[in-house]
mmCIF file of C-alpha atoms in Angstrom:
data_model
loop_
_atom_site.group_PDB
_atom_site.id
_atom_site.type_symbol
_atom_site.label_atom_id
_atom_site.label_comp_id
_atom_site.label_asym_id
_atom_site.label_seq_id
_atom_site.Cartn_x
_atom_site.Cartn_y
_atom_site.Cartn_z
ATOM 1 C CA VAL A 4 -0.730 71.148 -0.141
ATOM 2 C CA GLY A 5 1.368 71.946 2.906
ATOM 3 C CA CYS A 6 0.489 72.706 6.496
ATOM 4 C CA ASP A 7 2.414 73.868 9.534
ATOM 5 C CA ARG A 8 1.778 75.088 13.072
ATOM 6 C CA SER A 9 3.845 78.223 12.353
ATOM 7 C CA LYS A 10 2.046 81.072 10.575
ATOM 8 C CA ASN A 11 5.377 82.662 9.655
ATOM 9 C CA LEU A 12 6.550 79.525 7.838
ATOM 10 C CA VAL A 13 3.204 79.211 6.067
ATOM 11 C CA ASP A 14 3.515 82.857 4.992
ATOM 12 C CA ILE A 15 6.903 82.055 3.419
ATOM 13 C CA CYS A 16 5.210 79.277 1.435
ATOM 14 C CA GLY A 17 2.577 81.754 0.279
ATOM 15 C CA GLU A 18 5.280 84.178 -0.898
ATOM 16 C CA LYS A 19 6.641 81.350 -3.056
ATOM 17 C CA ASN A 20 3.160 80.607 -4.438
ATOM 18 C CA PHE A 21 2.835 77.259 -2.669
ATOM 19 C CA GLN A 22 -0.499 76.122 -1.233
ATOM 20 C CA ALA A 23 -0.148 75.981 2.559
ATOM 21 C CA LEU A 24 -2.305 76.457 5.626
ATOM 22 C CA VAL A 25 -1.865 76.817 9.372
ATOM 23 C CA CYS A 26 -3.133 73.861 11.363
ATOM 24 C CA ASP A 27 -2.360 71.365 14.102
ATOM 25 C CA ALA A 28 -1.079 67.880 13.226
ATOM 26 C CA LEU A 29 -3.673 66.451 15.622
ATOM 27 C CA SER A 30 -6.520 67.987 13.603
ATOM 28 C CA VAL A 31 -5.869 68.603 9.907
ATOM 29 C CA PRO A 32 -8.779 70.343 8.123
ATOM 30 C CA ILE A 33 -8.655 68.131 5.039
ATOM 31 C CA ARG A 34 -11.312 65.589 4.037
ATOM 32 C CA SER A 35 -10.689 61.963 5.023
ATOM 33 C CA GLY A 36 -9.355 59.711 2.267
ATOM 34 C CA SER A 37 -8.548 62.612 -0.051
ATOM 35 C CA CYS A 38 -4.746 62.292 -0.275
ATOM 36 C CA ASP A 39 -2.686 59.982 -2.476
ATOM 37 C CA ALA A 40 0.363 60.537 -0.288
ATOM 38 C CA CYS A 41 1.356 62.404 2.869
ATOM 39 C CA ILE A 42 4.689 63.262 4.455
ATOM 40 C CA SER A 43 5.422 64.153 8.055
ATOM 41 C CA ILE A 44 8.999 65.327 8.481
ATOM 42 C CA ALA A 45 10.368 66.281 11.922
ATOM 43 C CA VAL A 46 6.911 66.863 13.424
ATOM 44 C CA ILE A 47 5.840 63.916 15.569
ATOM 45 C CA HIS A 48 8.911 64.078 17.821
ATOM 46 C CA HIS A 49 7.612 67.411 19.184
ATOM 47 C CA PHE A 50 4.555 65.805 20.853
ATOM 48 C CA SER A 51 5.113 65.139 24.533
ATOM 49 C CA THR A 52 3.191 61.905 25.181
ATOM 50 C CA ALA A 53 3.005 58.512 23.502
ATOM 51 C CA GLU A 54 -0.768 58.978 23.180
ATOM 52 C CA ARG A 55 -0.433 62.267 21.294
ATOM 53 C CA ARG A 56 2.319 60.902 19.056
ATOM 54 C CA LEU A 57 0.095 57.967 18.112
ATOM 55 C CA ALA A 58 -2.826 60.334 17.498
ATOM 56 C CA THR A 59 -0.768 62.282 14.942
ATOM 57 C CA ILE A 60 -0.001 59.069 13.051
ATOM 58 C CA ARG A 61 -3.689 58.130 13.125
ATOM 59 C CA GLU A 62 -4.604 61.584 11.780
ATOM 60 C CA LEU A 63 -2.051 61.195 8.996
ATOM 61 C CA ALA A 64 -3.596 57.841 8.063
ATOM 62 C CA ARG A 65 -7.089 59.367 8.058
ATOM 63 C CA LEU A 66 -6.108 61.691 5.217
ATOM 64 C CA LEU A 67 -4.984 58.847 2.934
ATOM 65 C CA ARG A 68 -7.134 57.073 0.379
ATOM 66 C CA PRO A 69 -7.006 53.251 0.451
ATOM 67 C CA GLY A 70 -3.643 52.300 -1.035
ATOM 68 C CA GLY A 71 -2.245 55.758 -0.322
ATOM 69 C CA ARG A 72 1.131 56.014 1.369
ATOM 70 C CA ALA A 73 2.717 58.172 4.050
ATOM 71 C CA LEU A 74 6.357 58.861 4.902
ATOM 72 C CA ILE A 75 7.286 59.739 8.498
ATOM 73 C CA TYR A 76 10.642 61.019 9.782
ATOM 74 C CA VAL A 77 11.442 61.522 13.495
ATOM 75 C CA TRP A 78 14.694 62.295 15.305
ATOM 76 C CA ALA A 79 16.562 59.195 16.510
ATOM 77 C CA MET A 80 18.050 58.593 19.939
ATOM 78 C CA GLU A 81 20.815 56.724 18.122
ATOM 79 C CA GLN A 82 22.876 59.448 16.454
ATOM 80 C CA GLU A 83 25.624 56.884 15.960
ATOM 81 C CA TYR A 84 24.304 53.797 14.189
ATOM 82 C CA LYS A 85 26.223 50.803 12.823
ATOM 83 C CA ASN A 86 29.490 52.547 13.710
ATOM 84 C CA GLN A 87 28.561 55.599 11.626
ATOM 85 C CA LYS A 88 28.016 59.057 13.122
ATOM 86 C CA SER A 89 25.067 61.066 11.815
ATOM 87 C CA LYS A 90 25.519 64.293 9.912
ATOM 88 C CA TYR A 91 24.142 66.060 13.002
ATOM 89 C CA LEU A 92 27.074 64.876 15.143
ATOM 90 C CA LYS A 93 29.648 65.603 12.451
ATOM 91 C CA GLU A 94 28.641 69.236 12.013
ATOM 92 C CA LYS A 95 30.124 70.797 15.131
ATOM 93 C CA ASN A 96 30.333 74.277 13.655
ATOM 94 C CA GLY A 97 31.927 76.943 15.823
ATOM 95 C CA SER A 98 32.286 74.644 18.808
ATOM 96 C CA LYS A 99 35.254 74.742 21.169
ATOM 97 C CA ASP A 100 35.239 72.388 24.073
ATOM 98 C CA LYS A 101 32.097 70.257 24.256
ATOM 99 C CA GLU A 102 32.742 69.460 27.900
ATOM 100 C CA GLU A 103 32.455 73.168 28.673
ATOM 101 C CA GLU A 104 29.320 73.533 26.581
ATOM 102 C CA ILE A 105 27.531 70.821 28.512
ATOM 103 C CA ASN A 106 27.639 73.059 31.572
ATOM 104 C CA THR A 107 25.860 75.875 29.715
ATOM 105 C CA GLY A 108 22.603 73.948 29.332
ATOM 106 C CA THR A 109 21.238 74.553 32.808
ATOM 107 C CA ALA A 110 17.632 75.591 32.132
ATOM 108 C CA GLN A 111 15.043 73.064 33.238
ATOM 109 C CA ARG A 112 11.303 72.678 32.691
ATOM 110 C CA PRO A 113 8.645 70.453 34.308
ATOM 111 C CA LEU A 114 7.556 67.315 32.480
ATOM 112 C CA SER A 115 5.353 64.346 33.216
ATOM 113 C CA ASP A 116 7.021 61.709 35.357
ATOM 114 C CA HIS A 117 7.395 59.284 32.444
ATOM 115 C CA MET A 118 10.603 61.141 31.519
ATOM 116 C CA PRO A 119 13.677 58.886 31.575
ATOM 117 C CA ASP A 120 16.457 59.560 34.029
ATOM 118 C CA SER A 121 18.882 62.219 32.803
ATOM 119 C CA SER A 122 21.790 59.789 32.987
ATOM 120 C CA SER A 123 23.061 58.213 29.756
ATOM 121 C CA GLN A 124 20.844 55.536 28.220
ATOM 122 C CA ASN A 125 22.026 52.640 26.110
ATOM 123 C CA SER A 126 20.164 50.402 23.680
ATOM 124 C CA ALA A 127 19.099 48.084 26.470
ATOM 125 C CA SER A 128 17.340 50.859 28.353
ATOM 126 C CA CYS A 129 15.680 51.976 25.099
ATOM 127 C CA ASP A 130 14.326 48.445 24.708
ATOM 128 C CA ARG A 131 13.053 48.548 28.271
ATOM 129 C CA LEU A 132 11.205 51.800 27.530
ATOM 130 C CA LEU A 133 9.594 50.198 24.493
ATOM 131 C CA ASN A 134 8.604 46.937 26.143
ATOM 132 C CA ASP A 135 7.591 48.340 29.489
ATOM 133 C CA SER A 136 6.199 51.749 28.586
ATOM 134 C CA LYS A 137 3.013 51.192 30.534
ATOM 135 C CA ASP A 138 4.888 50.488 33.746
ATOM 136 C CA GLU A 139 7.054 53.544 33.135
ATOM 137 C CA GLY A 140 3.932 55.709 33.144
ATOM 138 C CA CYS A 141 4.147 57.084 29.604
ATOM 139 C CA ASP A 142 0.768 58.759 29.949
ATOM 140 C CA ALA A 143 1.188 59.793 33.553
ATOM 141 C CA LYS A 144 0.094 63.177 34.826
ATOM 142 C CA PRO A 145 2.671 65.970 35.291
ATOM 143 C CA ALA A 146 4.843 65.735 38.387
ATOM 144 C CA ALA A 147 6.211 68.887 39.951
ATOM 145 C CA ASP A 148 9.581 67.339 40.787
ATOM 146 C CA SER A 149 10.413 66.233 37.218
ATOM 147 C CA ARG A 150 12.721 68.276 35.007
ATOM 148 C CA LEU A 151 13.762 68.233 31.380
ATOM 149 C CA PRO A 152 17.462 68.295 30.525
ATOM 150 C CA VAL A 153 18.648 70.863 27.996
ATOM 151 C CA HIS A 154 20.492 69.276 25.094
ATOM 152 C CA THR A 155 23.916 70.465 23.961
ATOM 153 C CA ASN A 156 23.844 70.962 20.199
ATOM 154 C CA ARG A 157 25.777 68.507 18.007
ATOM 155 C CA THR A 158 26.237 65.948 20.780
ATOM 156 C CA SER A 159 24.727 62.533 21.472
ATOM 157 C CA PHE A 160 21.406 62.352 23.293
ATOM 158 C CA HIS A 161 21.376 61.287 26.951
ATOM 159 C CA SER A 162 17.612 61.350 27.409
ATOM 160 C CA GLN A 163 14.639 60.601 25.172
ATOM 161 C CA ASP A 164 12.751 63.657 26.409
ATOM 162 C CA LEU A 165 14.642 66.931 26.315
ATOM 163 C CA LEU A 166 14.750 70.590 25.347
ATOM 164 C CA VAL A 167 16.828 71.734 22.379
ATOM 165 C CA PRO A 168 17.994 75.386 22.361
ATOM 166 C CA TRP A 169 16.689 77.354 19.387
ATOM 167 C CA HIS A 170 18.702 80.547 18.879
ATOM 168 C CA LEU A 171 17.011 83.296 16.883
ATOM 169 C CA LYS A 172 18.969 85.865 14.927
ATOM 170 C CA GLY A 173 18.182 89.464 15.823
ATOM 171 C CA GLY A 174 16.288 91.707 13.411
ATOM 172 C CA THR A 175 14.002 90.846 10.542
ATOM 173 C CA LYS A 176 14.885 87.984 8.225
ATOM 174 C CA LYS A 177 15.896 89.303 4.815
ATOM 175 C CA LYS A 178 14.101 88.130 1.719
ATOM 176 C CA GLY A 179 15.824 85.120 0.246
ATOM 177 C CA GLU A 180 17.408 83.988 3.512
ATOM 178 C CA SER A 181 16.861 80.371 4.356
ATOM 179 C CA VAL A 182 15.404 79.326 7.704
ATOM 180 C CA ASP A 183 18.763 77.772 8.608
ATOM 181 C CA THR A 184 20.421 81.190 8.715
ATOM 182 C CA VAL A 185 18.594 82.085 11.917
ATOM 183 C CA VAL A 186 20.068 79.162 13.868
ATOM 184 C CA PHE A 187 23.477 79.150 15.506
ATOM 185 C CA PRO A 188 25.378 76.276 17.113
ATOM 186 C CA ALA A 189 25.863 76.267 20.867
ATOM 187 C CA GLY A 190 29.056 78.005 21.944
ATOM 188 C CA SER A 191 29.421 80.165 18.810
ATOM 189 C CA LYS A 192 30.479 83.796 19.080
ATOM 190 C CA GLU A 193 27.383 84.940 17.191
ATOM 191 C CA LEU A 194 25.137 83.075 19.593
ATOM 192 C CA GLN A 195 26.604 84.794 22.655
ATOM 193 C CA GLU A 196 25.683 88.198 21.192
ATOM 194 C CA LEU A 197 22.110 87.327 20.235
ATOM 195 C CA SER A 198 18.786 86.713 21.900
ATOM 196 C CA PRO A 199 16.263 85.332 22.537
ATOM 197 C CA VAL A 200 16.860 81.617 23.037
ATOM 198 C CA PHE A 201 13.865 79.293 22.946
ATOM 199 C CA HIS A 202 13.837 75.741 24.277
ATOM 200 C CA ARG A 203 11.922 73.376 21.989
ATOM 201 C CA TYR A 204 10.639 70.063 23.317
ATOM 202 C CA TYR A 205 11.740 66.836 21.592
ATOM 203 C CA HIS A 206 11.066 63.169 22.182
ATOM 204 C CA VAL A 207 13.835 61.319 20.353
ATOM 205 C CA PHE A 208 12.808 57.834 19.221
ATOM 206 C CA CYS A 209 14.631 54.586 20.012
ATOM 207 C CA GLU A 210 15.041 51.922 17.342
ATOM 208 C CA GLY A 211 11.695 50.217 16.664
ATOM 209 C CA GLU A 212 9.615 52.721 18.624
ATOM 210 C CA LEU A 213 8.093 54.548 15.645
ATOM 211 C CA GLU A 214 7.479 51.296 13.780
ATOM 212 C CA ALA A 215 5.784 49.764 16.826
ATOM 213 C CA ALA A 216 3.466 52.779 17.137
ATOM 214 C CA CYS A 217 2.526 52.498 13.462
ATOM 215 C CA ARG A 218 1.902 48.749 13.696
ATOM 216 C CA SER A 219 -0.520 49.333 16.579
ATOM 217 C CA LEU A 220 -2.962 50.947 14.121
ATOM 218 C CA ASP A 221 -5.194 48.512 12.222
ATOM 219 C CA CYS A 222 -5.867 50.952 9.373
ATOM 220 C CA VAL A 223 -2.329 50.909 7.955
ATOM 221 C CA ARG A 224 0.517 48.537 7.270
ATOM 222 C CA VAL A 225 4.230 49.281 7.498
ATOM 223 C CA GLN A 226 5.803 48.975 4.049
ATOM 224 C CA LYS A 227 9.298 49.994 5.099
ATOM 225 C CA SER A 228 11.206 51.038 8.207
ATOM 226 C CA TYR A 229 14.749 52.404 8.078
ATOM 227 C CA TYR A 230 17.395 54.705 9.580
ATOM 228 C CA ASP A 231 18.541 57.814 7.714
ATOM 229 C CA GLN A 232 21.125 60.283 9.020
ATOM 230 C CA GLY A 233 20.008 60.361 12.639
ATOM 231 C CA ASN A 234 16.316 59.805 11.898
ATOM 232 C CA TRP A 235 13.984 56.828 12.177
ATOM 233 C CA CYS A 236 11.727 56.595 9.147
ATOM 234 C CA VAL A 237 8.623 54.621 8.224
ATOM 235 C CA VAL A 238 6.616 54.260 5.018
ATOM 236 C CA LEU A 239 2.956 53.394 5.649
ATOM 237 C CA GLU A 240 0.199 52.158 3.338
ATOM 238 C CA LYS A 241 -3.479 52.810 4.042
ATOM 239 C CA LEU A 242 -5.541 49.622 4.087
#
């Protein structure tokens, strides 16, 4: 059984005879303890506060029976890990000069004042965010003078909280087209001719951040934590 916030994606599942429903990851309309296993792929990094991200993990755990397991994937701040670039960085399709592209991401949006500075962050600053999140005001109220940087596609991240351009192809998607066909890399010729462009919020996770959030819940235990192609991943077991 699948669920998604997007009705259009759920409709695609229905066309393929899969069981899927529209819902919010913070409130899944499925009975507690009724699932042998759950997966959450590329979902939790779209929630804008540490409290909401933790709530989605707690909701995932609620669905599991005792002994049931869950797999979670979130986007990693570290797109280059152990001297290896992620597939995301390697696929610079249609790009010209990345220095020029950086100047195209000028749109900004308000965010709560827990957002890190837009300057480049290293592993040390990621550790500081993990260990001192309370002092950084992770659950602070929105501040009018805070802005979100817009990420340049296929480049390293310079902030944990950012907007990623989502470029939609014009016209109706043809039957059989994959979702990937409606997305174009920044700077491509096709992109310049198409609209609209949406900015999707992401919180990219530092090493240990997802695992620490999971370990804060007393209803689950972390079976495994690992890095996979630009993502931080955790396998949980319901106690």
